[in-house]
Amino acid sequence: MATCEELAKQKTDDDDDSDVIVPREDVHAFCMRCLQKVGAVTEHAEAMAELIVAADYRGFYSHGLNRLDFYMEDLRSGQVISKPEVNPAIVKETVATALVDGNNLMGPVVGTFAMDLAIRKAKQAGIGWVSVKGSNHFGIAGWYSMRAMEQELITALGTNPISVAAPADDGDSFVLDMATTVVALGKVEIKHTLQQPLPSGWSLDKDGRPTTDIEKAMTSVALYPLGGAEETSGYKGYGLAMMVEVFCSILSGATATPFGRMWGRDTEPGGANLGHCFVALDPQVFAPGFTDRLSELLNHCRNLPPAEGESEVLVPGDPERQHVKKCDALGGIPYEQNQIQWAHNLAEKNGLAPLVRLSG
Amino acid sequence: MATCEELAKQKTDDDDDSDVIVPREDVHAFCMRCLQKVGAVTEHAEAMAELIVAADYRGFYSHGLNRLDFYMEDLRSGQVISKPEVNPAIVKETVATALVDGNNLMGPVVGTFAMDLAIRKAKQAGIGWVSVKGSNHFGIAGWYSMRAMEQELITALGTNPISVAAPADDGDSFVLDMATTVVALGKVEIKHTLQQPLPSGWSLDKDGRPTTDIEKAMTSVALYPLGGAEETSGYKGYGLAMMVEVFCSILSGATATPFGRMWGRDTEPGGANLGHCFVALDPQVFAPGFTDRLSELLNHCRNLPPAEGESEVLVPGDPERQHVKKCDALGGIPYEQNQIQWAHNLAEKNGLAPLVRLSG
């Protein structure tokens, strides 16, 4: 693993010098201003702001600040609720399971409630499986799975993404957080903001033909499933996406994806009724020595000789760990100029103090 | 869905006319002869034979008869045990979880024990999560998940493959059963038996370079993870494979894949100590109407307009359902001439009655 200095240097080498470094507390404060402006109660805005900062800090720019205006629009239009007297509710439960109704609150408010419930059940019964309906977009899945991992539990969960986090020795860990499409839609949005073409194999146009045209991809919103075309087993990504659908919407009674609204596009009032699934598992009820065995596996993989042209072998969670170190070394989150300008426009439109003072 | 007659016709159109149709009871009897010849006790041989027939009948030729000599060699060499007095054992349990030691019995013997235990726990606590060590290769994962589905439960499990099965209305269902590599190794073995080159994007050679050479692929045993290269997110398939490793070997204390023996190649005595993970979930402890919602989703997908050049949209489980119908219509399982010849040689080598009487 590179040192902080190396990472800061790598930043200078790899990235655009014109990037703006914004301290995390400034990003957090900006999110709070924006969310409270459109009616979020403090506690709910805190949950969402924390999640947005965590996403950008871990390098998931597609799911951080990039999505703030969507969340604001949800609250402004009344499609999503933030009221002090409304909380998520347990509809039904056993010692190891629960069905939760999110009551159309913001995703991070519902997700935190459900994950914590799964954690409590795992501590009693060895496993907690919580199925959620009546929720909304909840940001990066890894944020929730890491919450359970901090308590030495293993977690798995999904909406359309799948995330699994498990603790290893000495603070090391396995953190998988992935969309079941070739890439997450947010990555296409980022390309759109930057006005860059797409790599081939990411998207189809509205007639189902492969495209690298960013405008066509934004119109179709049709990403390849993981695996791509049939010969390379794209049907497996399709199967995984449907598996996540079974656990998240079919199990909970939430609206299945094909029958739901298009986020940020369909703006009729009424809840999205999204579903999630949170699973917490206590490794102590299985074989002793879990973290040792996981560390052994992770380090075995990291020590493999890299493929031709590559410099290192990583495990799930390593790229994010590297990005966190880079941010620590830089003293904040690096944003491209376009993103800073975008945030500036958002602030102006809403009559709020900007994310950073622009020099120009 | 095509009728039986259409499927029988499709068979004539699509497949090699020289295929040999073998009734399932003949395949079963052949497996029993072979397994008992190398010391399997009747009950254990029955479990394995049932699994092999189910694999071929569902069209997973890579995991059926194709693997019979591997299972035989395991028993003959003493690497795998079959003794009437040895059974799988529960090491540790809670109301919703268990750790099982397979005591180095054949995979299907251990898998059936563990799946049935998960089913019993799901009926009590809503969920049953069973982690298994000390097991061996267990064939197609879908065979176990469908066992729970027959009792109206949802199941998920893995070794390196992932399988999830869930019941819908009127006997319909969702059955995902997939390797986390682009294709299962068994599919490469089939290409080797048929002496066909590989499609590009399946395999690397022993130096980590892409190859379509079947001999090089058989030597390297290095398949691409689902997603393929980095740009098309092959790291997601790698992450999924490692997730399965966490649930199956790290949790149970079984030997993790990179530290294990190479099946059918390393022949030193001693158990493989493979791990599995079986999860059964009772949809009744969540929102009512599970099967209705699943049927709605499955039929929605099936009724979508197919992509250019395709004739229909399928859901996970449909190709296997079609293969089962085809076998029913044909009165048995169609095998290619090479496979029949291979089974003939196996029988001859072991001094056993052949699978079918060859005409030539």
XYZ file of C-alpha atoms in Angstrom:
720
model
C 0.000 0.000 0.000
C 1.340 3.451 -0.873
C 2.165 5.968 1.865
C 0.215 9.219 2.242
C 3.020 11.134 0.588
C 3.093 8.758 -2.353
C -0.654 9.070 -2.680
C -0.505 12.841 -2.606
C 2.197 12.659 -5.285
C 0.126 10.172 -7.296
C -2.695 12.707 -7.104
C -0.411 15.315 -8.712
C 0.687 12.849 -11.371
C -2.622 11.243 -12.268
C -5.240 13.890 -11.858
C -6.013 17.217 -13.309
C -3.999 19.910 -11.536
C -7.001 22.177 -11.686
C -8.931 19.961 -9.223
C -10.265 21.809 -6.200
C -9.686 20.239 -2.765
C -12.671 20.739 -0.474
C -12.423 19.781 3.233
C -15.048 17.180 4.175
C -16.695 19.450 6.764
C -17.288 22.037 4.017
C -18.950 19.425 1.790
C -21.049 18.295 4.769
C -22.100 21.864 5.598
C -23.010 22.539 1.963
C -25.223 19.413 1.861
C -26.937 20.488 5.101
C -27.662 23.971 3.705
C -29.107 22.517 0.509
C -31.240 19.807 2.163
C -32.604 22.047 4.911
C -33.499 24.667 2.302
C -35.973 22.174 0.790
C -37.462 21.147 4.124
C -35.357 18.269 5.513
C -35.449 18.070 9.313
C -31.965 18.260 10.865
C -31.627 14.595 11.836
C -32.650 13.398 8.370
C -30.428 15.918 6.600
C -27.508 14.747 8.782
C -27.969 11.124 7.650
C -28.037 12.140 3.992
C -25.097 14.576 4.295
C -22.985 11.957 6.064
C -23.698 9.490 3.271
C -22.871 11.951 0.472
C -19.552 12.906 2.066
C -18.686 9.234 2.652
C -19.391 8.425 -1.012
C -17.099 11.143 -2.379
C -14.429 10.457 0.249
C -14.356 6.789 -0.739
C -14.136 7.818 -4.408
C -17.720 6.920 -5.431
C -18.217 10.333 -7.049
C -21.187 8.956 -8.980
C -23.117 8.598 -5.713
C -22.054 11.680 -3.769
C -22.507 15.370 -4.463
C -23.412 14.375 -8.025
C -26.803 13.223 -6.721
C -27.564 16.101 -4.317
C -29.979 17.925 -6.634
C -31.968 14.697 -7.150
C -32.426 14.327 -3.398
C -33.385 18.009 -3.135
C -35.937 17.689 -5.921
C -37.450 14.629 -4.199
C -38.076 16.689 -1.059
C -39.163 19.843 -2.880
C -41.753 17.976 -4.966
C -43.095 16.104 -1.934
C -42.265 12.725 -3.452
C -40.130 12.045 -0.378
C -41.053 12.990 3.191
C -39.023 14.550 5.986
C -41.139 15.245 9.069
C -39.997 15.011 12.693
C -43.007 12.888 13.709
C -42.610 10.261 10.926
C -40.310 7.276 11.544
C -39.689 3.911 9.860
C -41.865 1.154 11.398
C -41.495 -2.578 12.039
C -44.473 -4.267 10.348
C -43.692 -7.866 11.325
C -40.820 -9.723 12.985
C -39.345 -13.023 14.217
C -36.232 -13.465 16.368
C -34.089 -13.336 13.207
C -36.162 -11.427 10.623
C -38.202 -8.244 10.177
C -40.296 -6.435 7.599
C -39.833 -2.643 7.818
C -41.958 0.110 6.238
C -39.817 3.168 5.464
C -42.927 5.377 5.365
C -41.488 7.212 2.352
C -38.664 8.862 4.340
C -35.259 9.490 2.747
C -33.277 6.315 1.947
C -30.437 6.875 4.445
C -32.950 7.431 7.284
C -34.727 4.157 6.465
C -31.528 2.267 5.679
C -29.828 3.172 8.939
C -32.910 2.090 10.906
C -33.121 -1.260 9.086
C -29.390 -2.012 9.236
C -29.315 -1.318 12.989
C -32.304 -3.631 13.462
C -30.505 -6.394 11.512
C -27.435 -5.859 13.706
C -29.474 -6.231 16.924
C -31.064 -9.450 15.643
C -27.700 -10.874 14.540
C -26.365 -10.325 18.042
C -29.281 -12.364 19.459
C -29.896 -15.079 16.873
C -26.651 -15.148 14.895
C -28.373 -13.614 11.872
C -30.717 -10.714 11.187
C -32.517 -10.482 7.835
C -34.496 -7.273 7.356
C -36.646 -6.621 4.318
C -37.683 -3.021 3.621
C -40.480 -1.375 1.620
C -41.623 2.237 1.370
C -38.083 3.576 1.049
C -36.190 5.811 -1.383
C -32.769 6.003 -3.022
C -30.218 5.248 -0.316
C -26.835 6.167 -1.860
C -23.831 3.844 -1.656
C -24.672 0.412 -0.321
C -21.230 0.034 1.272
C -22.043 2.769 3.779
C -24.592 0.472 5.441
C -22.624 -2.756 5.213
C -19.593 -1.063 6.787
C -21.826 0.092 9.646
C -22.381 -3.542 10.643
C -18.775 -4.482 9.945
C -17.677 -1.918 12.514
C -19.430 -4.150 15.045
C -17.503 -7.225 13.862
C -20.457 -8.518 11.865
C -20.632 -9.590 8.239
C -23.279 -7.904 6.122
C -24.891 -8.317 2.774
C -27.504 -6.171 1.191
C -28.876 -4.857 -2.016
C -31.244 -2.599 -3.866
C -29.974 -2.920 -7.410
C -26.416 -2.929 -6.069
C -24.979 -5.704 -3.944
C -22.692 -4.944 -1.040
C -20.963 -7.371 1.293
C -18.570 -6.282 4.031
C -16.615 -8.521 6.387
C -13.986 -7.708 9.033
C -10.416 -9.083 8.803
C -7.501 -8.614 11.227
C -6.019 -5.267 12.299
C -8.683 -3.075 10.728
C -8.396 -4.785 7.343
C -11.620 -5.819 5.627
C -13.436 -7.109 2.552
C -15.883 -4.503 1.192
C -17.706 -5.337 -2.029
C -20.075 -2.644 -3.319
C -21.176 -3.058 -6.916
C -24.048 -2.463 -9.321
C -25.165 -5.574 -11.218
C -24.922 -3.604 -14.450
C -21.528 -3.251 -16.195
C -21.264 0.156 -14.496
C -23.576 2.138 -12.217
C -25.807 4.725 -13.911
C -24.082 7.413 -11.846
C -20.870 6.734 -13.796
C -22.711 7.551 -17.023
C -24.039 10.741 -15.404
C -20.461 11.726 -14.515
C -19.386 11.185 -18.158
C -22.317 13.399 -19.180
C -21.280 16.155 -16.788
C -17.733 15.942 -18.161
C -19.083 15.629 -21.736
C -16.976 12.545 -22.475
C -17.938 9.594 -24.748
C -18.625 6.203 -23.135
C -16.315 3.181 -23.406
C -17.855 0.492 -25.629
C -19.701 -2.272 -23.803
C -21.382 0.021 -21.263
C -24.649 1.109 -22.850
C -27.336 0.398 -25.433
C -29.358 3.076 -27.265
C -33.157 3.270 -27.040
C -33.501 0.711 -29.857
C -31.304 -1.817 -28.056
C -28.167 -1.274 -30.174
C -24.710 -0.778 -28.603
C -23.717 2.896 -28.294
C -20.808 5.015 -27.060
C -22.755 8.280 -27.605
C -23.222 9.881 -24.178
C -26.440 11.696 -25.176
C -28.011 8.511 -26.551
C -27.013 6.661 -23.369
C -28.563 9.363 -21.180
C -31.803 9.073 -23.189
C -32.051 5.290 -23.197
C -30.863 4.642 -19.606
C -30.151 1.101 -20.855
C -26.938 -0.276 -19.382
C -25.526 -3.708 -20.215
C -25.864 -6.207 -17.395
C -22.545 -7.381 -15.898
C -21.032 -9.782 -18.424
C -22.109 -7.726 -21.444
C -23.279 -9.665 -24.510
C -24.655 -13.233 -24.526
C -21.391 -14.970 -25.480
C -19.650 -13.412 -22.470
C -22.567 -14.360 -20.197
C -24.418 -11.050 -19.885
C -27.394 -13.198 -18.826
C -25.585 -13.764 -15.516
C -25.629 -10.044 -14.737
C -29.318 -10.036 -15.694
C -29.877 -12.975 -13.333
C -28.037 -11.223 -10.499
C -30.093 -8.069 -11.006
C -33.252 -10.135 -10.797
C -31.960 -11.940 -7.682
C -31.517 -8.563 -6.006
C -35.068 -7.677 -7.119
C -36.394 -10.865 -5.458
C -34.689 -10.048 -2.142
C -35.473 -6.332 -2.144
C -38.847 -5.702 -3.732
C -40.613 -9.049 -4.178
C -39.913 -10.084 -0.559
C -40.879 -6.745 0.986
C -43.806 -5.780 -1.229
C -41.954 -2.724 -2.539
C -42.421 -1.646 -6.152
C -40.245 -3.790 -8.451
C -37.871 -1.758 -10.627
C -39.647 -2.193 -13.992
C -42.897 -0.929 -12.434
C -41.340 2.019 -10.592
C -40.840 5.670 -11.398
C -37.702 6.867 -13.215
C -35.723 8.735 -10.557
C -35.245 12.418 -11.337
C -37.487 12.165 -14.434
C -40.993 11.085 -13.421
C -42.110 13.740 -11.008
C -45.721 12.870 -10.189
C -46.341 13.040 -6.442
C -46.463 9.898 -4.285
C -43.784 7.662 -2.834
C -41.410 5.571 -4.947
C -41.904 2.612 -2.556
C -38.381 1.339 -3.072
C -37.239 -1.841 -1.332
C -33.968 -2.844 0.302
C -32.659 -5.938 2.031
C -30.235 -5.845 4.974
C -28.564 -8.949 6.353
C -26.219 -9.018 9.339
C -24.407 -12.191 10.314
C -22.355 -12.907 13.433
C -19.259 -14.927 12.436
C -18.935 -16.078 16.061
C -21.854 -18.494 15.652
C -19.809 -20.319 12.981
C -16.148 -21.478 13.020
C -13.726 -19.551 15.314
C -10.929 -17.525 13.666
C -12.968 -15.749 10.966
C -10.878 -12.570 10.800
C -7.586 -14.525 10.662
C -8.796 -16.632 7.756
C -10.107 -13.576 5.904
C -6.817 -11.716 6.375
C -4.929 -14.734 5.056
C -7.092 -14.810 1.915
C -6.933 -11.040 1.299
C -3.144 -10.945 1.698
C -2.708 -14.030 -0.477
C -4.544 -12.221 -3.298
C -2.639 -8.963 -2.787
C 0.669 -10.848 -2.973
C -0.103 -12.543 -6.290
C 2.036 -11.403 -9.246
C 0.090 -8.713 -11.145
C -0.997 -9.347 -14.757
C 1.135 -7.950 -17.600
C 0.996 -4.156 -17.554
C -0.495 -3.930 -14.061
C 1.394 -2.816 -10.952
C -0.551 -4.427 -8.096
C -3.334 -6.853 -7.191
C -6.165 -5.356 -5.135
C -9.071 -6.854 -3.195
C -12.600 -5.410 -2.903
C -12.354 -2.307 -0.707
C -8.714 -1.487 -1.566
C -9.408 1.175 -4.235
C -11.692 2.968 -1.763
C -9.125 2.619 1.033
C -6.550 4.197 -1.293
C -8.919 7.055 -2.132
C -9.588 7.708 1.564
C -5.821 7.860 2.195
C -5.428 10.255 -0.713
C -8.149 12.550 0.667
C -6.525 12.403 4.106
C -3.179 13.366 2.572
C -4.766 16.181 0.549
C -6.791 17.484 3.473
C -10.078 17.137 1.606
C -11.932 15.713 -1.360
C -10.624 16.567 -4.857
C -13.392 17.683 -7.238
C -13.035 18.479 -10.935
C -13.724 22.073 -12.020
C -17.022 21.063 -13.714
C -18.325 19.612 -10.477
C -17.355 22.727 -8.523
C -19.113 24.894 -11.096
C -22.172 22.658 -10.940
C -22.313 22.991 -7.133
C -21.868 26.737 -7.517
C -24.873 26.932 -9.834
C -26.938 24.799 -7.456
C -26.149 27.164 -4.570
C -26.936 30.237 -6.649
C -30.257 28.801 -7.847
C -31.268 28.184 -4.249
C -29.913 31.435 -2.813
C -27.368 29.611 -0.634
C -23.705 30.143 0.258
C -21.552 28.227 -2.286
C -19.510 25.060 -1.683
C -16.257 27.021 -2.164
C -15.514 30.645 -3.062
C -14.546 30.660 -6.730
C -11.410 32.637 -7.486
C -12.502 33.743 -10.992
C -43.289 -21.382 -24.177
C -42.999 -23.995 -26.956
C -45.096 -27.179 -26.855
C -43.488 -30.586 -26.412
C -43.913 -31.291 -30.115
C -42.249 -27.995 -31.047
C -39.420 -28.748 -28.675
C -38.947 -32.215 -30.123
C -38.903 -30.621 -33.580
C -36.487 -27.937 -32.385
C -34.270 -30.773 -31.197
C -34.272 -32.197 -34.732
C -33.537 -28.794 -36.218
C -30.914 -27.513 -33.787
C -28.962 -30.510 -32.656
C -26.844 -33.142 -34.211
C -29.021 -35.941 -35.621
C -26.489 -38.434 -34.396
C -27.302 -37.640 -30.728
C -28.227 -40.661 -28.658
C -31.311 -40.406 -26.442
C -30.823 -42.211 -23.135
C -33.787 -42.672 -20.739
C -33.096 -41.080 -17.342
C -33.427 -44.374 -15.475
C -30.651 -45.833 -17.649
C -28.357 -42.894 -16.826
C -29.227 -43.318 -13.144
C -28.510 -47.059 -13.223
C -25.190 -46.464 -15.000
C -24.129 -43.952 -12.324
C -25.090 -46.420 -9.570
C -23.021 -49.205 -11.187
C -20.003 -46.921 -11.527
C -20.165 -45.419 -8.024
C -20.813 -48.716 -6.240
C -17.925 -50.285 -8.135
C -15.570 -47.869 -6.359
C -17.074 -48.400 -2.927
C -19.978 -45.949 -2.515
C -22.659 -47.194 -0.118
C -26.103 -47.364 -1.733
C -27.633 -44.317 -0.030
C -24.664 -42.109 -0.935
C -24.512 -43.383 -4.510
C -28.253 -42.640 -4.838
C -27.732 -38.988 -3.839
C -24.923 -38.581 -6.378
C -26.746 -40.422 -9.179
C -29.870 -38.335 -8.646
C -27.804 -35.165 -8.881
C -25.981 -36.229 -12.077
C -29.230 -37.151 -13.841
C -30.835 -33.855 -12.732
C -27.877 -31.889 -14.119
C -28.023 -33.478 -17.574
C -31.832 -33.393 -17.651
C -31.782 -29.648 -16.933
C -29.158 -29.185 -19.655
C -26.134 -28.593 -17.381
C -24.078 -31.199 -19.281
C -20.909 -29.727 -17.801
C -21.960 -30.918 -14.341
C -23.565 -34.281 -15.078
C -22.171 -37.475 -16.555
C -19.160 -35.392 -17.664
C -17.963 -35.397 -14.036
C -18.680 -39.033 -13.146
C -15.073 -40.236 -13.487
C -13.877 -37.429 -11.171
C -16.309 -38.547 -8.473
C -15.228 -42.171 -8.997
C -11.551 -41.282 -8.732
C -12.255 -39.360 -5.492
C -13.715 -42.521 -3.933
C -11.166 -44.916 -5.410
C -8.211 -42.865 -4.119
C -9.739 -42.494 -0.671
C -9.798 -38.705 -0.920
C -13.567 -38.855 -0.342
C -15.304 -41.202 2.086
C -18.423 -43.323 1.753
C -19.061 -45.466 4.841
C -22.454 -46.384 6.281
C -21.463 -45.321 9.824
C -20.179 -41.832 8.850
C -22.684 -38.950 8.674
C -22.479 -35.148 8.474
C -22.534 -33.560 11.958
C -23.865 -30.314 13.472
C -20.890 -28.642 15.200
C -22.696 -25.581 16.574
C -26.162 -24.021 16.197
C -28.575 -21.225 17.098
C -32.304 -21.113 16.346
C -31.503 -19.698 12.888
C -27.942 -20.830 12.116
C -25.697 -23.915 12.113
C -22.143 -24.966 11.389
C -21.995 -28.426 9.795
C -18.974 -30.711 9.332
C -19.387 -32.846 6.219
C -16.821 -35.356 7.550
C -15.376 -35.696 4.042
C -18.437 -37.456 2.609
C -19.518 -36.877 -1.008
C -20.842 -33.370 -1.707
C -24.457 -34.327 -2.438
C -24.666 -36.296 0.835
C -23.412 -33.309 2.826
C -25.349 -30.748 0.784
C -28.671 -32.500 1.191
C -28.142 -32.761 4.966
C -27.252 -29.062 5.264
C -30.033 -27.811 2.982
C -32.638 -29.820 4.905
C -31.315 -28.368 8.173
C -31.611 -24.829 6.761
C -35.187 -25.627 5.687
C -36.132 -26.812 9.199
C -34.674 -23.661 10.754
C -36.424 -21.397 8.233
C -39.726 -22.972 9.172
C -39.074 -22.114 12.839
C -37.262 -18.776 12.760
C -38.087 -17.421 9.291
C -34.515 -18.011 8.139
C -31.952 -20.784 8.308
C -28.288 -20.059 7.495
C -26.074 -23.147 7.436
C -22.335 -22.969 6.910
C -20.531 -26.165 5.886
C -16.935 -27.390 6.075
C -15.383 -30.790 5.389
C -17.359 -31.318 2.196
C -16.561 -32.143 -1.425
C -17.695 -31.148 -4.923
C -21.505 -31.059 -4.849
C -22.541 -30.742 -8.507
C -25.144 -28.206 -9.662
C -26.074 -25.703 -6.977
C -29.605 -25.371 -8.329
C -30.386 -28.935 -7.268
C -30.211 -27.871 -3.615
C -31.926 -24.523 -3.953
C -34.831 -26.155 -5.798
C -35.154 -28.643 -2.917
C -36.080 -25.778 -0.582
C -38.186 -24.055 -3.218
C -40.366 -27.167 -3.428
C -41.336 -26.366 0.169
C -42.317 -22.800 -0.768
C -39.090 -21.358 0.623
C -36.571 -19.073 -1.036
C -32.980 -20.276 -1.042
C -29.575 -18.897 -1.743
C -26.289 -20.719 -1.624
C -22.867 -20.958 -3.042
C -19.534 -22.703 -3.319
C -17.944 -20.922 -6.223
C -21.338 -20.819 -7.947
C -24.282 -18.828 -6.660
C -27.798 -20.207 -6.835
C -31.031 -18.579 -5.768
C -34.434 -20.186 -6.240
C -37.814 -18.693 -5.385
C -41.348 -19.984 -5.971
C -43.863 -18.067 -8.135
C -47.500 -18.906 -8.930
C -48.725 -22.123 -10.590
C -45.417 -23.979 -10.445
C -43.490 -21.109 -12.035
C -40.243 -20.059 -10.389
C -37.029 -18.049 -10.460
C -33.955 -20.318 -10.507
C -30.554 -18.665 -10.830
C -27.577 -21.041 -10.899
C -24.330 -19.516 -12.128
C -20.573 -19.654 -11.747
C -18.967 -16.286 -10.931
C -16.513 -16.851 -13.788
C -17.548 -15.978 -17.373
C -18.365 -19.674 -17.801
C -18.085 -22.705 -15.516
C -14.934 -24.819 -15.910
C -17.143 -27.754 -16.901
C -18.063 -25.875 -20.101
C -14.378 -25.741 -21.016
C -14.102 -29.484 -20.300
C -17.030 -30.104 -22.680
C -15.257 -28.093 -25.417
C -12.169 -30.225 -24.770
C -14.125 -33.468 -25.098
C -15.605 -32.169 -28.360
C -12.172 -30.790 -29.446
C -13.609 -27.339 -30.210
C -11.815 -23.974 -29.805
C -13.055 -21.583 -27.106
C -14.931 -18.326 -27.783
C -12.755 -15.305 -27.022
C -13.224 -13.773 -23.584
C -13.499 -17.085 -21.712
C -9.963 -18.022 -20.752
C -6.399 -16.864 -20.140
C -3.284 -18.979 -20.781
C -0.825 -19.891 -18.014
C 0.993 -16.555 -18.499
C -2.201 -14.538 -18.075
C -2.742 -13.745 -21.760
C -6.148 -14.182 -23.461
C -6.444 -17.488 -25.349
C -8.966 -19.413 -27.466
C -6.733 -22.518 -27.601
C -8.577 -25.329 -25.818
C -5.347 -27.144 -24.816
C -3.830 -23.979 -23.335
C -7.072 -23.300 -21.448
C -7.132 -26.842 -20.036
C -3.532 -26.366 -18.834
C -3.972 -22.946 -17.273
C -7.450 -23.488 -15.721
C -7.617 -19.676 -15.660
C -11.084 -18.413 -16.535
C -12.025 -14.743 -16.766
C -14.211 -13.548 -13.905
C -17.729 -12.464 -14.932
C -17.372 -9.082 -16.634
C -14.149 -10.020 -18.449
C -11.494 -7.322 -18.720
C -11.113 -4.287 -16.433
C -12.967 -1.795 -18.675
C -16.037 -4.050 -18.687
C -15.819 -4.507 -14.904
C -14.217 -7.948 -14.617
C -13.289 -6.863 -11.076
C -16.970 -7.280 -10.181
C -16.874 -10.979 -11.062
C -13.681 -11.238 -9.008
C -15.459 -9.513 -6.119
C -18.440 -11.855 -6.389
C -16.145 -14.894 -6.394
C -14.484 -13.602 -3.248
C -17.874 -12.901 -1.645
C -18.812 -16.531 -2.198
C -15.455 -17.518 -0.669
C -16.255 -15.429 2.448
C -19.634 -17.120 2.903
C -18.488 -20.646 2.092
C -14.940 -21.190 3.310
C -13.977 -18.258 5.535
C -17.192 -18.529 7.577
C -17.085 -22.320 7.953
C -13.350 -22.860 8.362
C -13.184 -24.876 5.127
C -10.110 -24.592 2.904
C -10.317 -21.431 0.774
C -10.068 -22.094 -2.977
C -6.519 -20.739 -3.536
C -5.199 -23.007 -0.774
C -7.090 -26.116 -1.881
C -6.250 -29.073 -4.074
C -6.929 -28.983 -7.819
C -9.848 -31.348 -8.326
C -9.016 -34.341 -10.513
C -5.328 -33.335 -10.670
C -3.816 -33.295 -7.194
C -4.345 -36.803 -5.922
C -2.617 -36.897 -2.536
C -4.830 -38.551 0.073
C -6.764 -36.492 2.617
C -10.022 -34.545 2.412
C -10.478 -31.469 0.238
C -12.326 -29.727 3.110
C -14.605 -27.786 0.765
C -17.130 -25.345 2.181
C -20.699 -24.500 1.204
C -23.330 -22.105 2.451
C -27.064 -22.863 2.448
C -29.696 -20.259 3.238
C -33.443 -20.915 3.375
C -35.893 -18.079 3.860
C -39.629 -18.233 4.530
C -41.366 -15.514 2.478
C -44.353 -15.753 4.834
C -42.454 -13.867 7.556
C -42.256 -10.881 5.177
C -44.955 -9.225 3.041
C -47.941 -11.420 1.973
C -48.351 -12.224 -1.746
C -44.756 -13.191 -2.572
C -45.538 -15.686 -5.345
C -48.012 -13.306 -7.032
C -45.455 -10.506 -7.129
C -42.746 -12.830 -8.435
C -45.034 -14.162 -11.185
C -45.879 -10.604 -12.198
C -42.181 -9.725 -12.510
C -41.240 -12.925 -14.391
C -44.097 -12.521 -16.875
C -43.350 -8.827 -17.339
C -39.804 -9.751 -18.399
C -40.924 -12.598 -20.649
C -43.359 -10.269 -22.421
C -40.752 -7.602 -23.223
C -39.918 -7.202 -26.935
C -36.800 -9.279 -27.691
C -33.587 -7.557 -28.834
C -32.784 -7.430 -32.566
C -32.096 -10.941 -33.840
C -33.547 -12.685 -30.775
C -36.854 -14.527 -30.678
C -37.815 -14.415 -26.992
C -36.956 -12.998 -23.560
C -36.251 -15.603 -20.887
C -35.890 -15.423 -17.094
C -33.442 -17.441 -14.943
C -34.657 -21.046 -14.953
C -36.420 -20.865 -18.357
C -33.609 -22.428 -20.448
C -33.497 -25.365 -18.018
C -37.301 -25.639 -18.026
C -37.152 -25.809 -21.844
C -34.465 -28.489 -21.716
C -36.523 -30.557 -19.279
C -39.533 -30.306 -21.644
C -37.341 -31.359 -24.530
C -36.084 -34.406 -22.629
C -39.654 -35.279 -21.660
C -40.686 -35.058 -25.313
C -37.728 -37.147 -26.457
C -38.188 -39.744 -23.717
C -34.671 -39.265 -22.386
C -31.517 -37.173 -22.325
C -29.799 -36.430 -25.659
C -26.026 -37.045 -25.531
C -23.505 -36.347 -28.293
C -21.675 -39.330 -29.809
C -18.396 -38.329 -28.088
C -20.037 -38.418 -24.683
C -21.583 -41.822 -25.356
C -18.199 -43.139 -26.476
C -16.588 -41.667 -23.365
C -19.141 -43.391 -21.103
C -18.558 -46.600 -23.051
C -14.820 -46.417 -22.376
C -15.448 -45.693 -18.690
C -17.654 -48.772 -18.391
C -15.133 -50.962 -20.229
C -12.250 -49.752 -18.068
C -14.217 -50.681 -14.939
C -15.617 -53.946 -16.251
C -19.207 -52.682 -16.100
C -22.262 -52.895 -18.362
C -22.238 -49.837 -20.694
C -24.589 -46.832 -20.602
C -26.153 -47.914 -23.917
C -25.431 -50.771 -26.326
C -23.491 -49.263 -29.224
C -24.733 -50.269 -32.652
C -21.341 -50.072 -34.384
